[in-house]
CSV table of C-alpha atoms in Angstrom, one decimal:
chain,number,residue,atom,x,y,z
L,1,MET,CA,-5.9,62.0,-6.9
L,2,GLU,CA,-9.8,63.2,-7.3
L,3,GLY,CA,-10.6,65.8,-9.9
L,4,GLN,CA,-7.5,64.9,-12.2
L,5,THR,CA,-7.8,63.7,-15.4
L,6,ASP,CA,-5.7,61.5,-17.6
L,7,ASN,CA,-5.7,64.3,-20.3
L,8,GLN,CA,-2.2,65.7,-19.2
L,9,GLN,CA,-2.1,67.8,-22.8
L,10,ARG,CA,-0.7,71.4,-21.8
L,11,LYS,CA,-3.2,74.2,-21.5
L,12,VAL,CA,-2.7,77.5,-23.0
L,13,ASN,CA,-3.5,80.8,-21.0
L,14,GLU,CA,-3.7,84.5,-21.6
L,15,ILE,CA,-0.5,84.9,-20.3
L,16,ASP,CA,1.2,82.3,-22.8
L,17,LEU,CA,-0.7,83.9,-25.8
L,18,ALA,CA,0.2,87.6,-24.8
L,19,TRP,CA,3.4,86.0,-24.6
L,20,LEU,CA,3.2,84.4,-28.0
L,21,ALA,CA,2.2,87.5,-29.7
L,22,GLY,CA,4.9,89.8,-28.2
L,23,LEU,CA,7.9,87.4,-29.4
L,24,TRP,CA,5.6,87.6,-32.7
L,25,ASP,CA,5.3,91.2,-32.5
L,26,GLY,CA,9.4,91.8,-31.6
L,27,GLU,CA,10.9,88.9,-33.3
L,28,GLY,CA,8.5,87.6,-35.6
L,29,SER,CA,6.9,88.2,-39.2
L,30,ILE,CA,3.2,87.7,-40.9
L,31,GLY,CA,3.3,88.2,-44.6
L,32,MET,CA,2.5,86.6,-48.1
L,33,ARG,CA,5.1,84.6,-50.2
L,34,VAL,CA,5.2,84.7,-53.6
L,35,GLN,CA,5.8,80.8,-54.6
L,36,LYS,CA,6.8,79.4,-58.1
L,37,TYR,CA,7.0,76.0,-58.6
L,38,LYS,CA,9.7,74.7,-60.9
L,39,ALA,CA,8.0,71.9,-61.9
L,40,ASP,CA,4.9,73.4,-63.9
L,41,GLY,CA,5.9,77.1,-63.7
L,42,ARG,CA,2.8,78.5,-61.5
L,43,THR,CA,3.1,81.0,-59.1
L,44,TYR,CA,0.8,81.2,-55.9
L,45,PHE,CA,0.8,83.6,-53.3
L,46,THR,CA,0.8,82.3,-50.1
L,47,PRO,CA,0.2,83.9,-46.4
L,48,TYR,CA,2.9,82.8,-43.7
L,49,ALA,CA,4.0,83.6,-40.3
L,50,GLN,CA,7.5,82.9,-38.9
L,51,VAL,CA,9.6,83.8,-36.1
L,52,VAL,CA,13.4,83.6,-35.5
L,53,ASN,CA,15.7,83.4,-32.5
L,54,THR,CA,19.1,82.1,-30.8
L,55,GLN,CA,17.6,80.6,-27.8
L,56,GLN,CA,16.5,77.3,-27.4
L,57,GLY,CA,14.3,77.7,-24.3
L,58,THR,CA,12.3,80.5,-26.2
L,59,LEU,CA,12.0,77.8,-29.1
L,60,GLU,CA,10.6,74.9,-26.9
L,61,ARG,CA,8.4,77.4,-25.3
L,62,VAL,CA,6.7,78.7,-28.8
L,63,ASP,CA,6.5,74.7,-30.2
L,64,SER,CA,5.1,73.6,-26.6
L,65,ILE,CA,2.3,76.6,-27.2
L,66,LEU,CA,1.8,75.9,-31.1
L,67,THR,CA,1.4,72.1,-30.5
L,68,ALA,CA,-1.3,72.9,-27.4
L,69,LEU,CA,-3.2,75.3,-30.0
L,70,HIS,CA,-2.9,72.7,-32.9
L,71,VAL,CA,-1.2,75.0,-35.2
L,72,GLY,CA,0.2,73.5,-37.7
L,73,HIS,CA,4.1,74.7,-37.8
L,74,HIS,CA,7.7,73.9,-39.1
L,75,ILE,CA,11.2,74.2,-36.8
L,76,SER,CA,14.4,74.7,-38.6
L,77,TRP,CA,18.0,74.9,-37.2
L,78,PRO,CA,19.8,76.5,-39.9
L,79,LYS,CA,23.4,76.3,-39.8
L,80,PRO,CA,25.3,79.5,-39.2
L,81,HIS,CA,26.3,81.5,-42.1
L,82,PRO,CA,29.2,83.9,-41.8
L,83,TRP,CA,28.6,87.4,-42.4
L,84,GLY,CA,31.1,90.1,-43.0
L,85,ASN,CA,34.8,89.2,-41.4
L,86,ARG,CA,33.4,87.1,-38.7
L,87,PRO,CA,33.8,83.2,-38.8
L,88,VAL,CA,30.9,80.8,-38.3
L,89,GLY,CA,31.9,79.8,-34.9
L,90,GLU,CA,31.2,83.3,-33.3
L,91,TYR,CA,27.5,83.0,-34.5
L,92,LYS,CA,25.0,81.5,-32.0
L,93,PRO,CA,22.8,78.6,-33.4
L,94,LEU,CA,19.6,80.0,-35.0
L,95,TRP,CA,16.4,78.4,-35.2
L,96,SER,CA,13.1,79.2,-37.0
L,97,VAL,CA,9.2,78.6,-36.5
L,98,ARG,CA,7.4,78.5,-39.7
L,99,ILE,CA,3.8,78.6,-40.3
L,100,HIS,CA,2.7,78.4,-44.2
L,101,GLY,CA,-0.8,78.3,-45.9
L,102,LEU,CA,-4.2,79.7,-45.6
L,103,ARG,CA,-5.5,77.4,-42.8
L,104,ARG,CA,-2.4,77.1,-40.3
L,105,VAL,CA,-1.7,80.7,-40.9
L,106,LYS,CA,-5.4,81.5,-39.8
L,107,SER,CA,-5.5,79.2,-36.9
L,108,LEU,CA,-2.5,80.9,-35.7
L,109,LEU,CA,-4.1,84.7,-36.3
L,110,THR,CA,-7.1,83.6,-34.6
L,111,TRP,CA,-5.3,83.4,-31.2
L,112,LEU,CA,-2.6,85.8,-31.6
L,113,THR,CA,-4.7,88.8,-33.2
L,114,PRO,CA,-6.1,90.0,-29.9
L,115,TYR,CA,-2.5,90.5,-28.7
L,116,LEU,CA,-0.6,91.7,-31.4
L,117,THR,CA,0.2,95.5,-31.5
L,118,THR,CA,3.1,96.1,-34.0
L,119,LYS,CA,2.0,93.5,-36.4
L,120,ALA,CA,-1.6,93.8,-36.1
L,121,GLU,CA,-2.0,95.6,-39.6
L,122,GLN,CA,-0.4,92.9,-41.3
L,123,ALA,CA,-2.5,90.0,-39.4
L,124,ARG,CA,-5.4,92.0,-40.6
L,125,LEU,CA,-4.4,91.9,-43.9
L,126,VAL,CA,-3.5,88.5,-44.1
L,127,TRP,CA,-6.5,87.5,-42.6
L,128,GLU,CA,-8.7,89.5,-44.9
L,129,TYR,CA,-6.7,87.3,-47.8
L,130,THR,CA,-7.5,84.4,-46.3
L,131,ASP,CA,-11.3,84.9,-45.8
L,132,SER,CA,-11.4,86.0,-49.5
L,133,ARG,CA,-9.6,83.0,-50.7
L,134,GLU,CA,-11.5,80.4,-48.5
L,135,MET,CA,-14.5,81.7,-50.0
L,136,HIS,CA,-13.6,80.6,-53.3
L,137,GLU,CA,-12.6,77.1,-52.0
L,138,TYR,CA,-9.8,76.9,-54.0
L,139,LYS,CA,-11.7,76.4,-57.2
L,140,GLN,CA,-8.7,75.3,-59.7
L,141,HIS,CA,-9.4,78.5,-62.0
L,142,TRP,CA,-10.1,81.2,-59.5
L,143,THR,CA,-8.5,84.5,-60.5
L,144,TYR,CA,-7.1,86.8,-57.8
L,145,SER,CA,-9.3,89.5,-57.1
L,146,ASP,CA,-8.1,93.4,-57.3
L,147,ARG,CA,-8.3,93.5,-53.4
L,148,GLU,CA,-6.3,90.4,-53.1
L,149,LEU,CA,-4.0,91.6,-55.4
L,150,GLU,CA,-3.4,94.8,-53.2
L,151,ILE,CA,-3.0,92.9,-49.9
L,152,VAL,CA,-0.3,90.6,-51.9
L,153,ASN,CA,1.4,93.9,-53.4
L,154,SER,CA,1.0,96.1,-49.9
L,155,PHE,CA,3.6,93.0,-48.5
L,156,ARG,CA,5.6,92.9,-51.8
L,157,LEU,CA,6.3,96.6,-52.2
L,158,GLY,CA,7.5,96.6,-48.2
L,159,SER,CA,4.7,99.0,-46.7
L,160,HIS,CA,4.7,96.9,-43.7
L,161,SER,CA,8.2,95.4,-43.3
L,162,GLY,CA,9.9,99.1,-44.5
L,163,LYS,CA,12.0,97.6,-47.3
L,164,ALA,CA,11.0,96.4,-50.6
L,165,THR,CA,11.5,93.1,-51.8
L,166,LYS,CA,10.6,94.0,-55.5
L,167,ALA,CA,10.2,96.8,-57.0
L,168,ILE,CA,6.7,96.4,-58.7
L,169,SER,CA,3.9,98.5,-59.3
L,170,LEU,CA,0.1,97.8,-58.3
L,171,GLU,CA,-0.8,98.1,-61.8
L,172,SER,CA,1.9,95.9,-63.2
L,173,LEU,CA,1.1,93.0,-60.9
L,174,ASN,CA,-2.7,93.7,-61.7
L,175,ASP,CA,-1.9,94.0,-65.6
L,176,TYR,CA,-0.8,90.0,-65.8
L,177,THR,CA,-3.0,88.8,-62.9
L,178,ARG,CA,-6.2,89.8,-63.3
L,179,GLU,CA,-7.7,87.7,-65.7
L,180,VAL,CA,-5.4,84.8,-65.5
L,181,PRO,CA,-5.9,81.7,-63.4
L,182,ALA,CA,-4.6,81.5,-60.0
L,183,GLU,CA,-2.4,78.6,-60.8
L,184,GLY,CA,-1.1,80.2,-64.0
L,185,ILE,CA,0.2,83.6,-62.7
L,186,LYS,CA,3.8,84.1,-63.9
L,187,VAL,CA,6.2,86.6,-61.5
């Protein structure tokens, strides 16, 4: 056929992007994780985006769109857990798509931000954080700025999710992180 190319890679259109953003608004999360590495005891703040669902067709579409956008992601199928008095067999298999790290999350947000509504503020804050960290090109002894700590703390205190993950104040977070190199922060 005339006009066809050999490139059969899936194209992503505006409908796909709006659909993915709507899924992330309703079923997903965008935020900051605190990761403490056991090997060296260092703590890092890392942006993440995650969506969880039980429908395999939805997973396949998410995977297809993210792959076409060249957004690195990880898919997991955790085993159902017994909750309350219901046996494990009564739960549907649950999958999750996770995106971690400055560049990967920023890549996702580049595509989704124009279409997000309920997660727009979280996306804006994570974008601001990634911009700030990228300006320093991951220098080994770069400390977290007050603004970066405010962003991390806004997620840690639950101002976006409705519940706190750990009851800490901005002042206490700043007290022990202000002059400490990024890789040496203790939580």
